[in-house]
């Protein structure tokens, strides 16, 4: 004998939807963590660290000139 209550069915569906949303967030965070670990591994190499600093923080060596060339995107 089975009792189906409309409220329990609705609650069950809402909980399943919430589980699906949380699973997607979990996968996104796992991917972000993987990318961060890759970046950390790359930055352990001094050449990669210098490259990262130059690109992201516009750092330069003494007596060095840097020219930033930006291209327009044609959509």
PDB file of N, CA and C in Angstrom:
ATOM      1  N   UNK A   1       0.843  -1.168   0.000  1.00  0.00           N
ATOM      2  CA  UNK A   1       0.000   0.000   0.000  1.00  0.00           C
ATOM      3  C   UNK A   1       0.893   1.236   0.000  1.00  0.00           C
ATOM      4  N   UNK A   2       0.638   2.148  -0.916  1.00  0.00           N
ATOM      5  CA  UNK A   2       1.457   3.341  -1.063  1.00  0.00           C
ATOM      6  C   UNK A   2       0.593   4.571  -0.871  1.00  0.00           C
ATOM      7  N   UNK A   3       1.149   5.504  -0.112  1.00  0.00           N
ATOM      8  CA  UNK A   3       0.460   6.766   0.099  1.00  0.00           C
ATOM      9  C   UNK A   3       1.242   7.858  -0.616  1.00  0.00           C
ATOM     10  N   UNK A   4       0.601   8.498  -1.540  1.00  0.00           N
ATOM     11  CA  UNK A   4       1.235   9.609  -2.234  1.00  0.00           C
ATOM     12  C   UNK A   4       0.541  10.891  -1.824  1.00  0.00           C
ATOM     13  N   UNK A   5       1.305  11.718  -1.224  1.00  0.00           N
ATOM     14  CA  UNK A   5       0.805  13.014  -0.801  1.00  0.00           C
ATOM     15  C   UNK A   5       1.340  14.053  -1.781  1.00  0.00           C
ATOM     16  N   UNK A   6       0.509  14.959  -2.194  1.00  0.00           N
ATOM     17  CA  UNK A   6       0.922  15.977  -3.154  1.00  0.00           C
ATOM     18  C   UNK A   6       2.071  16.803  -2.605  1.00  0.00           C
ATOM     19  N   UNK A   7       2.016  17.122  -1.342  1.00  0.00           N
ATOM     20  CA  UNK A   7       3.073  17.927  -0.731  1.00  0.00           C
ATOM     21  C   UNK A   7       4.398  17.178  -0.717  1.00  0.00           C
ATOM     22  N   UNK A   8       4.366  15.904  -0.380  1.00  0.00           N
ATOM     23  CA  UNK A   8       5.614  15.152  -0.325  1.00  0.00           C
ATOM     24  C   UNK A   8       6.209  14.996  -1.727  1.00  0.00           C
ATOM     25  N   UNK A   9       5.376  14.840  -2.729  1.00  0.00           N
ATOM     26  CA  UNK A   9       5.857  14.755  -4.109  1.00  0.00           C
ATOM     27  C   UNK A   9       6.484  16.079  -4.539  1.00  0.00           C
ATOM     28  N   UNK A  10       5.839  17.169  -4.188  1.00  0.00           N
ATOM     29  CA  UNK A  10       6.357  18.493  -4.522  1.00  0.00           C
ATOM     30  C   UNK A  10       7.673  18.752  -3.791  1.00  0.00           C
ATOM     31  N   UNK A  11       7.721  18.419  -2.525  1.00  0.00           N
ATOM     32  CA  UNK A  11       8.948  18.601  -1.750  1.00  0.00           C
ATOM     33  C   UNK A  11      10.069  17.748  -2.333  1.00  0.00           C
ATOM     34  N   UNK A  12       9.748  16.527  -2.717  1.00  0.00           N
ATOM     35  CA  UNK A  12      10.738  15.631  -3.312  1.00  0.00           C
ATOM     36  C   UNK A  12      11.308  16.239  -4.600  1.00  0.00           C
ATOM     37  N   UNK A  13      10.452  16.795  -5.437  1.00  0.00           N
ATOM     38  CA  UNK A  13      10.908  17.437  -6.678  1.00  0.00           C
ATOM     39  C   UNK A  13      11.777  18.657  -6.394  1.00  0.00           C
ATOM     40  N   UNK A  14      11.380  19.464  -5.417  1.00  0.00           N
ATOM     41  CA  UNK A  14      12.168  20.641  -5.060  1.00  0.00           C
ATOM     42  C   UNK A  14      13.548  20.234  -4.550  1.00  0.00           C
ATOM     43  N   UNK A  15      13.586  19.196  -3.743  1.00  0.00           N
ATOM     44  CA  UNK A  15      14.871  18.721  -3.225  1.00  0.00           C
ATOM     45  C   UNK A  15      15.746  18.155  -4.343  1.00  0.00           C
ATOM     46  N   UNK A  16      15.147  17.456  -5.291  1.00  0.00           N
ATOM     47  CA  UNK A  16      15.911  16.944  -6.433  1.00  0.00           C
ATOM     48  C   UNK A  16      16.484  18.089  -7.266  1.00  0.00           C
ATOM     49  N   UNK A  17      15.686  19.140  -7.460  1.00  0.00           N
ATOM     50  CA  UNK A  17      16.171  20.308  -8.196  1.00  0.00           C
ATOM     51  C   UNK A  17      17.350  20.955  -7.464  1.00  0.00           C
ATOM     52  N   UNK A  18      17.219  21.063  -6.154  1.00  0.00           N
ATOM     53  CA  UNK A  18      18.297  21.654  -5.357  1.00  0.00           C
ATOM     54  C   UNK A  18      19.563  20.796  -5.426  1.00  0.00           C
ATOM     55  N   UNK A  19      19.392  19.487  -5.394  1.00  0.00           N
ATOM     56  CA  UNK A  19      20.539  18.576  -5.516  1.00  0.00           C
ATOM     57  C   UNK A  19      21.227  18.776  -6.856  1.00  0.00           C
ATOM     58  N   UNK A  20      20.460  18.889  -7.929  1.00  0.00           N
ATOM     59  CA  UNK A  20      21.039  19.100  -9.262  1.00  0.00           C
ATOM     60  C   UNK A  20      21.821  20.409  -9.337  1.00  0.00           C
ATOM     61  N   UNK A  21      21.270  21.459  -8.752  1.00  0.00           N
ATOM     62  CA  UNK A  21      21.954  22.756  -8.744  1.00  0.00           C
ATOM     63  C   UNK A  21      23.265  22.655  -7.967  1.00  0.00           C
ATOM     64  N   UNK A  22      23.213  22.002  -6.815  1.00  0.00           N
ATOM     65  CA  UNK A  22      24.413  21.863  -5.993  1.00  0.00           C
ATOM     66  C   UNK A  22      25.467  20.997  -6.671  1.00  0.00           C
ATOM     67  N   UNK A  23      25.040  19.981  -7.396  1.00  0.00           N
ATOM     68  CA  UNK A  23      25.989  19.130  -8.130  1.00  0.00           C
ATOM     69  C   UNK A  23      26.703  19.938  -9.214  1.00  0.00           C
ATOM     70  N   UNK A  24      25.963  20.808  -9.897  1.00  0.00           N
ATOM     71  CA  UNK A  24      26.577  21.654 -10.926  1.00  0.00           C
ATOM     72  C   UNK A  24      27.582  22.616 -10.305  1.00  0.00           C
ATOM     73  N   UNK A  25      27.221  23.205  -9.159  1.00  0.00           N
ATOM     74  CA  UNK A  25      28.143  24.108  -8.467  1.00  0.00           C
ATOM     75  C   UNK A  25      29.391  23.352  -8.017  1.00  0.00           C
ATOM     76  N   UNK A  26      29.188  22.136  -7.549  1.00  0.00           N
ATOM     77  CA  UNK A  26      30.309  21.305  -7.100  1.00  0.00           C
ATOM     78  C   UNK A  26      31.269  21.046  -8.253  1.00  0.00           C
ATOM     79  N   UNK A  27      30.731  20.679  -9.416  1.00  0.00           N
ATOM     80  CA  UNK A  27      31.577  20.413 -10.579  1.00  0.00           C
ATOM     81  C   UNK A  27      32.330  21.673 -11.012  1.00  0.00           C
ATOM     82  N   UNK A  28      31.666  22.822 -10.952  1.00  0.00           N
ATOM     83  CA  UNK A  28      32.321  24.079 -11.319  1.00  0.00           C
ATOM     84  C   UNK A  28      33.469  24.380 -10.359  1.00  0.00           C
ATOM     85  N   UNK A  29      33.255  24.141  -9.075  1.00  0.00           N
ATOM     86  CA  UNK A  29      34.304  24.384  -8.087  1.00  0.00           C
ATOM     87  C   UNK A  29      35.458  23.402  -8.236  1.00  0.00           C
ATOM     88  N   UNK A  30      35.155  22.166  -8.572  1.00  0.00           N
ATOM     89  CA  UNK A  30      36.210  21.175  -8.806  1.00  0.00           C
ATOM     90  C   UNK A  30      37.064  21.606  -9.992  1.00  0.00           C
ATOM     91  N   UNK A  31      36.429  22.079 -11.050  1.00  0.00           N
ATOM     92  CA  UNK A  31      37.162  22.538 -12.235  1.00  0.00           C
ATOM     93  C   UNK A  31      38.010  23.765 -11.904  1.00  0.00           C
ATOM     94  N   UNK A  32      37.456  24.686 -11.130  1.00  0.00           N
ATOM     95  CA  UNK A  32      38.200  25.880 -10.735  1.00  0.00           C
ATOM     96  C   UNK A  32      39.406  25.500  -9.879  1.00  0.00           C
ATOM     97  N   UNK A  33      39.227  24.551  -8.976  1.00  0.00           N
ATOM     98  CA  UNK A  33      40.328  24.075  -8.140  1.00  0.00           C
ATOM     99  C   UNK A  33      41.411  23.435  -8.990  1.00  0.00           C
ATOM    100  N   UNK A  34      41.023  22.663  -9.989  1.00  0.00           N
ATOM    101  CA  UNK A  34      41.995  22.021 -10.877  1.00  0.00           C
ATOM    102  C   UNK A  34      42.821  23.075 -11.615  1.00  0.00           C
ATOM    103  N   UNK A  35      42.141  24.112 -12.111  1.00  0.00           N
ATOM    104  CA  UNK A  35      42.844  25.180 -12.826  1.00  0.00           C
ATOM    105  C   UNK A  35      43.800  25.926 -11.894  1.00  0.00           C
ATOM    106  N   UNK A  36      43.360  26.173 -10.660  1.00  0.00           N
ATOM    107  CA  UNK A  36      44.221  26.852  -9.695  1.00  0.00           C
ATOM    108  C   UNK A  36      45.455  26.016  -9.369  1.00  0.00           C
ATOM    109  N   UNK A  37      45.281  24.710  -9.234  1.00  0.00           N
ATOM    110  CA  UNK A  37      46.424  23.833  -8.966  1.00  0.00           C
ATOM    111  C   UNK A  37      47.406  23.846 -10.130  1.00  0.00           C
ATOM    112  N   UNK A  38      46.893  23.865 -11.355  1.00  0.00           N
ATOM    113  CA  UNK A  38      47.766  23.948 -12.531  1.00  0.00           C
ATOM    114  C   UNK A  38      48.555  25.251 -12.521  1.00  0.00           C
ATOM    115  N   UNK A  39      47.889  26.357 -12.188  1.00  0.00           N
ATOM    116  CA  UNK A  39      48.559  27.652 -12.134  1.00  0.00           C
ATOM    117  C   UNK A  39      49.639  27.654 -11.061  1.00  0.00           C
ATOM    118  N   UNK A  40      49.345  27.095  -9.908  1.00  0.00           N
ATOM    119  CA  UNK A  40      50.334  27.017  -8.829  1.00  0.00           C
ATOM    120  C   UNK A  40      51.544  26.218  -9.282  1.00  0.00           C
ATOM    121  N   UNK A  41      51.313  25.098  -9.947  1.00  0.00           N
ATOM    122  CA  UNK A  41      52.428  24.285 -10.445  1.00  0.00           C
ATOM    123  C   UNK A  41      53.265  25.062 -11.456  1.00  0.00           C
ATOM    124  N   UNK A  42      52.615  25.806 -12.331  1.00  0.00           N
ATOM    125  CA  UNK A  42      53.345  26.597 -13.325  1.00  0.00           C
ATOM    126  C   UNK A  42      54.158  27.700 -12.662  1.00  0.00           C
ATOM    127  N   UNK A  43      53.600  28.327 -11.623  1.00  0.00           N
ATOM    128  CA  UNK A  43      54.268  29.454 -10.983  1.00  0.00           C
ATOM    129  C   UNK A  43      55.451  29.022 -10.123  1.00  0.00           C
ATOM    130  N   UNK A  44      55.617  27.749  -9.900  1.00  0.00           N
ATOM    131  CA  UNK A  44      56.793  27.260  -9.174  1.00  0.00           C
ATOM    132  C   UNK A  44      58.048  27.405 -10.030  1.00  0.00           C
ATOM    133  N   UNK A  45      57.880  27.491 -11.336  1.00  0.00           N
ATOM    134  CA  UNK A  45      58.990  27.715 -12.257  1.00  0.00           C
ATOM    135  C   UNK A  45      59.223  29.225 -12.339  1.00  0.00           C
ATOM    136  N   UNK A  46      60.447  29.669 -12.114  1.00  0.00           N
ATOM    137  CA  UNK A  46      60.742  31.103 -12.061  1.00  0.00           C
ATOM    138  C   UNK A  46      60.427  31.809 -13.377  1.00  0.00           C
ATOM    139  N   UNK A  47      60.647  31.148 -14.499  1.00  0.00           N
ATOM    140  CA  UNK A  47      60.341  31.773 -15.791  1.00  0.00           C
ATOM    141  C   UNK A  47      58.842  31.979 -15.959  1.00  0.00           C
ATOM    142  N   UNK A  48      58.064  31.006 -15.537  1.00  0.00           N
ATOM    143  CA  UNK A  48      56.606  31.136 -15.622  1.00  0.00           C
ATOM    144  C   UNK A  48      56.104  32.220 -14.679  1.00  0.00           C
ATOM    145  N   UNK A  49      56.737  32.320 -13.513  1.00  0.00           N
ATOM    146  CA  UNK A  49      56.351  33.342 -12.545  1.00  0.00           C
ATOM    147  C   UNK A  49      56.607  34.734 -13.121  1.00  0.00           C
ATOM    148  N   UNK A  50      57.760  34.898 -13.761  1.00  0.00           N
ATOM    149  CA  UNK A  50      58.088  36.179 -14.381  1.00  0.00           C
ATOM    150  C   UNK A  50      57.096  36.503 -15.500  1.00  0.00           C
ATOM    151  N   UNK A  51      56.779  35.524 -16.312  1.00  0.00           N
ATOM    152  CA  UNK A  51      55.821  35.713 -17.407  1.00  0.00           C
ATOM    153  C   UNK A  51      54.450  36.116 -16.857  1.00  0.00           C
ATOM    154  N   UNK A  52      54.010  35.451 -15.798  1.00  0.00           N
ATOM    155  CA  UNK A  52      52.720  35.754 -15.172  1.00  0.00           C
ATOM    156  C   UNK A  52      52.715  37.187 -14.637  1.00  0.00           C
ATOM    157  N   UNK A  53      53.790  37.575 -13.952  1.00  0.00           N
ATOM    158  CA  UNK A  53      53.863  38.920 -13.378  1.00  0.00           C
ATOM    159  C   UNK A  53      53.863  39.981 -14.469  1.00  0.00           C
ATOM    160  N   UNK A  54      54.562  39.714 -15.554  1.00  0.00           N
ATOM    161  CA  UNK A  54      54.610  40.682 -16.654  1.00  0.00           C
ATOM    162  C   UNK A  54      53.233  40.859 -17.295  1.00  0.00           C
ATOM    163  N   UNK A  55      52.533  39.765 -17.511  1.00  0.00           N
ATOM    164  CA  UNK A  55      51.228  39.848 -18.180  1.00  0.00           C
ATOM    165  C   UNK A  55      50.142  40.439 -17.295  1.00  0.00           C
ATOM    166  N   UNK A  56      50.107  40.013 -16.039  1.00  0.00           N
ATOM    167  CA  UNK A  56      48.984  40.392 -15.184  1.00  0.00           C
ATOM    168  C   UNK A  56      49.212  41.659 -14.370  1.00  0.00           C
ATOM    169  N   UNK A  57      50.466  41.988 -14.086  1.00  0.00           N
ATOM    170  CA  UNK A  57      50.746  43.144 -13.241  1.00  0.00           C
ATOM    171  C   UNK A  57      51.611  44.190 -13.935  1.00  0.00           C
ATOM    172  N   UNK A  58      51.855  43.995 -15.230  1.00  0.00           N
ATOM    173  CA  UNK A  58      52.641  44.936 -16.030  1.00  0.00           C
ATOM    174  C   UNK A  58      53.991  45.250 -15.396  1.00  0.00           C
ATOM    175  N   UNK A  59      54.622  44.255 -14.795  1.00  0.00           N
ATOM    176  CA  UNK A  59      55.944  44.437 -14.214  1.00  0.00           C
ATOM    177  C   UNK A  59      56.989  44.360 -15.312  1.00  0.00           C
ATOM    178  N   UNK A  60      58.123  45.018 -15.064  1.00  0.00           N
ATOM    179  CA  UNK A  60      59.190  44.999 -16.058  1.00  0.00           C
ATOM    180  C   UNK A  60      60.531  45.041 -15.351  1.00  0.00           C
ATOM    181  N   UNK A  61      61.563  44.718 -16.103  1.00  0.00           N
ATOM    182  CA  UNK A  61      62.918  44.795 -15.575  1.00  0.00           C
ATOM    183  C   UNK A  61      63.401  46.236 -15.666  1.00  0.00           C
ATOM    184  N   UNK A  62      64.487  46.539 -14.928  1.00  0.00           N
ATOM    185  CA  UNK A  62      65.061  47.875 -15.004  1.00  0.00           C
ATOM    186  C   UNK A  62      65.566  48.130 -16.421  1.00  0.00           C
ATOM    187  N   UNK A  63      65.482  49.382 -16.848  1.00  0.00           N
ATOM    188  CA  UNK A  63      65.950  49.804 -18.172  1.00  0.00           C
ATOM    189  C   UNK A  63      65.272  49.027 -19.292  1.00  0.00           C
ATOM    190  N   UNK A  64      64.024  48.720 -19.121  1.00  0.00           N
ATOM    191  CA  UNK A  64      63.296  47.969 -20.137  1.00  0.00           C
ATOM    192  C   UNK A  64      62.017  48.731 -20.469  1.00  0.00           C
ATOM    193  N   UNK A  65      61.701  48.809 -21.730  1.00  0.00           N
ATOM    194  CA  UNK A  65      60.456  49.435 -22.154  1.00  0.00           C
ATOM    195  C   UNK A  65      59.500  48.351 -22.626  1.00  0.00           C
ATOM    196  N   UNK A  66      58.237  48.529 -22.290  1.00  0.00           N
ATOM    197  CA  UNK A  66      57.225  47.552 -22.676  1.00  0.00           C
ATOM    198  C   UNK A  66      56.156  48.265 -23.493  1.00  0.00           C
ATOM    199  N   UNK A  67      55.807  47.655 -24.596  1.00  0.00           N
ATOM    200  CA  UNK A  67      54.745  48.176 -25.441  1.00  0.00           C
ATOM    201  C   UNK A  67      53.617  47.156 -25.456  1.00  0.00           C
ATOM    202  N   UNK A  68      52.442  47.600 -25.093  1.00  0.00           N
ATOM    203  CA  UNK A  68      51.281  46.715 -25.083  1.00  0.00           C
ATOM    204  C   UNK A  68      50.494  46.962 -26.363  1.00  0.00           C
ATOM    205  N   UNK A  69      50.338  45.908 -27.124  1.00  0.00           N
ATOM    206  CA  UNK A  69      49.614  45.996 -28.390  1.00  0.00           C
ATOM    207  C   UNK A  69      48.301  45.246 -28.232  1.00  0.00           C
ATOM    208  N   UNK A  70      47.215  45.968 -28.400  1.00  0.00           N
ATOM    209  CA  UNK A  70      45.903  45.351 -28.289  1.00  0.00           C
ATOM    210  C   UNK A  70      45.253  45.344 -29.662  1.00  0.00           C
ATOM    211  N   UNK A  71      44.634  44.246 -29.975  1.00  0.00           N
ATOM    212  CA  UNK A  71      43.955  44.093 -31.252  1.00  0.00           C
ATOM    213  C   UNK A  71      42.454  44.209 -31.045  1.00  0.00           C
ATOM    214  N   UNK A  72      41.791  44.837 -32.002  1.00  0.00           N
ATOM    215  CA  UNK A  72      40.337  44.912 -31.941  1.00  0.00           C
ATOM    216  C   UNK A  72      39.758  43.581 -32.378  1.00  0.00           C
ATOM    217  N   UNK A  73      38.741  43.161 -31.675  1.00  0.00           N
ATOM    218  CA  UNK A  73      38.070  41.918 -32.050  1.00  0.00           C
ATOM    219  C   UNK A  73      36.977  42.239 -33.054  1.00  0.00           C
ATOM    220  N   UNK A  74      36.970  41.523 -34.150  1.00  0.00           N
ATOM    221  CA  UNK A  74      35.931  41.706 -35.167  1.00  0.00           C
ATOM    222  C   UNK A  74      34.886  40.621 -34.993  1.00  0.00           C
ATOM    223  N   UNK A  75      33.732  41.026 -34.504  1.00  0.00           N
ATOM    224  CA  UNK A  75      32.652  40.051 -34.284  1.00  0.00           C
ATOM    225  C   UNK A  75      31.697  40.046 -35.433  1.00  0.00           C
TER     226      UNK A  75
END
